[in-house]
Amino acid sequence: MNGAGGQAAPHGPRPDALPDGNVVLLGGPGSGKTTLLEAAMHDLASRPGAGALFVTSSRQAAVASTERLLARVERAAGGGLSCVTWHAFARGLVTSHADLLPYRGEPRPLSGPEQWSLVRELLLQEPPVVDWGDLEPLVRTRAFTDELASFVLACERRLIGPEDLEERALSLSRPAWRLAAAFLAHYLGHLALADLVDQAGMVVQAGDLLEDHPDLLAATVAQVGTVLVDEAQELDPAQFRLIELLAGGGARVVMAGDPAGATDAFRGATPSALPERAARLGARTVPLERSHRLGAMGLDAVRRLQASGPDPAVALRAGGTTTRVEAAHFPGPAEEADALARLLRLAHRHDGIPYGRMAVLLASPRRLAGPVRRALERHAVPYRLGAGERQLLHEPIVRHLLDLFRLALDPGRADELLPSLLTSPLGGLDPRELRALRRAAVLADQPLAEHVEAPTADLGVEPPVASRVAALRDLLGRVTRWASELEADRCFWEVWCHAPAFAALVARAEAHPADAGVVRQLDALTAFSRTLGLFVDGRPTATMRTYLDVVERADFVSDPWLPSSSARLDAVALLSVHAAKGGEFDLVVVAGCLEGALPRTAWPEGVFEAWRLDGDLGPVARARAVLDAERRRFVLAASRARDRVVFTSSRTEGRGEPSRFLAEIGLDPSAEAGGGDPTPLGALEATGALRRVAADPARPAAERLAAVTTLAAVPGVDPSTWWWRRDWTVDPEPIAPEGRLRTSYSRIGTYEDCHLRYFFSSVVGLDDRTSYQMAFGKLMHTVFELAAKGETADDPGSLKAAFRARFDPAWFPSRAIAHQYWRDGMAMLELWHHGEAETARQALRFEVAFEMEVAGHLVRGRIDRVDRTDDGIVLLDYKTARSTATEEEARRSLQLAIYYLAALRDPELAGLGPPVEMQLVYPAQARAGRFARVSQRPGPDYASAVEQRLVPLLEGAAAEAFDPSPHADCRFCAFKTICPMWPQGEDFLAPVQPSATAARPGAVQPAPGGEP
Ligand code: SF4
């Protein structure tokens, strides 16, 4: 993928024609900088006794250069040919000469998440390591940790120590920096004491070694001889310092870069740094003026963009290629993603461009990665993600594996984790099989997690499905033991050896070595195994629980990774703009070119404003600097294609203007793109198009007939597999065997509101939502119970600690919502402590499960708390929702009525005394200094009134009467799209005449669609 493309630049200087001494090669995109450096590396490696070190900015670029050099290895006589990153070079120095640094043992490099965790740990330390003063309320927030963790790295990259930072704080009147300086001193001291080193510190310490030990510097210089530096415009001050030390020690330095292409400003790279540092080294400048990649419109676009900013160091000339530049605007992200996937597919099919020579660059990966990946999969376009585009622990196979460990260590999370595990490669079920299993669980009247524990023969699903469920259950049982007894890497090894899914994966890789998906999974598992090995190296005896603790505390769960074999696959590269640095392709689509995304001009400023470390700009100069940096990012995206670059954009929720940079290069994407080339791509699309024509009554009969005839000739078309052709289904198993229904009060409450919703959720098992509200409610119930039973001390600190230990921000869809619930939880605990705890401590029972017979049916449930009063018992149910029911609603509540009946009929409850009141209790609302509550009180002959209300419901559900209710509360119903009471569900259950075989009422009837 790299710009060198494996070819020597035909018109550039040869490596042996470069001037002696230090040299800086300056040139724009595609001018052959990397090619020239690689040629120089190859020449040096061919000469006996001549050493060379090739250093570049990213692992991806280092791997690409190494692969190209190794491809020429038969002609190279000696020397190492591997290229490294600055971090790898520094790590080699530091770990080999740790005895010269103030370490007591072996230094242990910190990964990104570990560094974040350490900062968080220091911030939460009691007593605090720094008196944060006015910032104190922010210190416990994750955003503060995020900012401080990157701020300390920013200081290290810029060689700014605590004293220097404090001086700057005083001279620039930035009090927050004074506090950060105190923290930095403490942080660095902690690293030193614990023999730890973070990523930026590694480069700093390598510089310290070379500076303080002339003999080591001399030996390093003798070994490396010539230092070849690629992407030199991205160097930060700590890296420049290494270069200057090596050059000062006698090494020859050849740097290549494009000052106008510096995009790593957040790391401390500035456009002016390379020329200035080159001048300090006395380097002679070699301009590379010809672009071997860009021509015609492509080169013109880059020139126009660069004309709006500072002058480029070297003006580019065309090198004989022709690059087309286009733009298209779409109504929404789905259309944009679909159009670009079609474009790539057509370019491959019609123009013969290999997928490996194409790339999609995402201006906003968060917004577009999902739609684009789905569109590529829909159109069968193979793709690969680049380094940094996905973190290792976000790889699906690794994520599933971690879920397996999480579930083994915390069975209480079964509701949340088990369904996705069952449909993962480890479980091997497809969604339909999972639904069947859910339904079997519903019929057995038990949660899914309990149901999978049943003997294999009783799982209620087809034998092959049952055996896969049993295999996962057995694996889970063994993982429970391994995860708590073995070190993390050995635990993984046992799973690797015993999980049938992994044996199948290896077999698939052997049978289909070019299968990109399989190769990526194996690469990810290998990388994960290595990560665990490194983790355990630094913490002997660390178990999987320790590992999960570390990664779950961090906001970002792992470092980016580079699948070792992905670059060789013939697949479209899906990258962020930043990760495309150094890349060259034939066709590039730059997606998401919207104002706000590219350029992105609004950044959160934060407390410490790390950007001010490079100069205290005023607001106007700062805005200009941000825009210039974004323009350089756009130039980077616009200059990756040899033949064609297409910029696309789309509105989000009706908003979004195309990027201003498109106008700067003379494109007008304001008009929305039409349907594009309608040629069907593949049999699926073709049959879909033909079926639409055949089913369209507005079309001429001849056209429809032609469509049907063509359809019949398409290979693989089998109308019997089209869903509308299926006949009515009749389940031979009645829902209530022998007319006896087993249900719970909440389910029968749903039935009372709407029979059809009960059918969808409780009979078919479609409602698998485990909402964050439910998780939060469960947590609050647990904390209240612990406190009332005295298992948690009833002081605010202990209550909050119990809450904190169980609160998981990952339940919530966003940090903002998690924060809101955190605050709600804290407020509830406060109110509990002051107004509820005393009464609760005198409660008779908590979490009482009941079971009772009602007219031959079984009704089960659980009551949160039972209090005693002078004349009987009070039954309570906590509701953690913010809105409270009215007194009238409580009076009519079926749930409370069932509680009453249960208190009379369940032997345990009946022994506690007569029920005199049933309450719905709202911890989120205060009333008279305690939890708000509304209640129901039994009147005379209340039991028979409740029975009169309940029995018809039980009988109706047992008789499978499942009509939708016109009076239902549909506001939060998940089934509107398949409910005939709503327009969107009309097609699903359109009125039909059931066939004679439709045996029972309530069976869901498929409708004849508009298809042929
Ligand atoms: S949308 Fe309303 S009527 Fe339809 S199933 Fe849901 S609650 Fe019942």
PDB file of C-alpha atoms in Angstrom, residues 126 140 783 787 792-806 822 826 829-830 832-834:
ATOM      1  CA  GLU A 126      -6.626   8.860  48.874  1.00  0.00           C
ATOM      2  CA  ARG A 140     -13.222  11.724  39.198  1.00  0.00           C
ATOM      3  CA  VAL A 783     -27.682  -2.119  47.057  1.00  0.00           C
ATOM      4  CA  ALA A 787     -27.928  -2.090  53.155  1.00  0.00           C
ATOM      5  CA  THR A 792     -23.258  -3.030  53.709  1.00  0.00           C
ATOM      6  CA  ALA A 793     -22.782  -0.424  56.403  1.00  0.00           C
ATOM      7  CA  ASP A 794     -25.403   2.288  56.214  1.00  0.00           C
ATOM      8  CA  ASP A 795     -23.060   5.233  56.001  1.00  0.00           C
ATOM      9  CA  PRO A 796     -22.901   7.268  52.786  1.00  0.00           C
ATOM     10  CA  GLY A 797     -19.320   6.181  52.011  1.00  0.00           C
ATOM     11  CA  SER A 798     -20.077   2.444  52.252  1.00  0.00           C
ATOM     12  CA  LEU A 799     -23.300   2.784  50.279  1.00  0.00           C
ATOM     13  CA  LYS A 800     -21.514   4.657  47.528  1.00  0.00           C
ATOM     14  CA  ALA A 801     -18.684   2.124  47.502  1.00  0.00           C
ATOM     15  CA  ALA A 802     -21.193  -0.728  47.109  1.00  0.00           C
ATOM     16  CA  PHE A 803     -22.855   1.192  44.290  1.00  0.00           C
ATOM     17  CA  ARG A 804     -19.564   2.082  42.607  1.00  0.00           C
ATOM     18  CA  ALA A 805     -18.323  -1.504  42.699  1.00  0.00           C
ATOM     19  CA  ARG A 806     -21.377  -2.690  40.770  1.00  0.00           C
ATOM     20  CA  TRP A 822     -24.645   7.655  38.170  1.00  0.00           C
ATOM     21  CA  MET A 826     -26.116   8.731  44.176  1.00  0.00           C
ATOM     22  CA  LEU A 829     -28.622   6.465  48.064  1.00  0.00           C
ATOM     23  CA  GLU A 830     -28.662   9.834  49.766  1.00  0.00           C
ATOM     24  CA  TRP A 832     -32.224   6.048  51.255  1.00  0.00           C
ATOM     25  CA  HIS A 833     -29.751   6.951  53.961  1.00  0.00           C
ATOM     26  CA  HIS A 834     -31.771   9.853  55.307  1.00  0.00           C
TER      27      HIS A 834
END
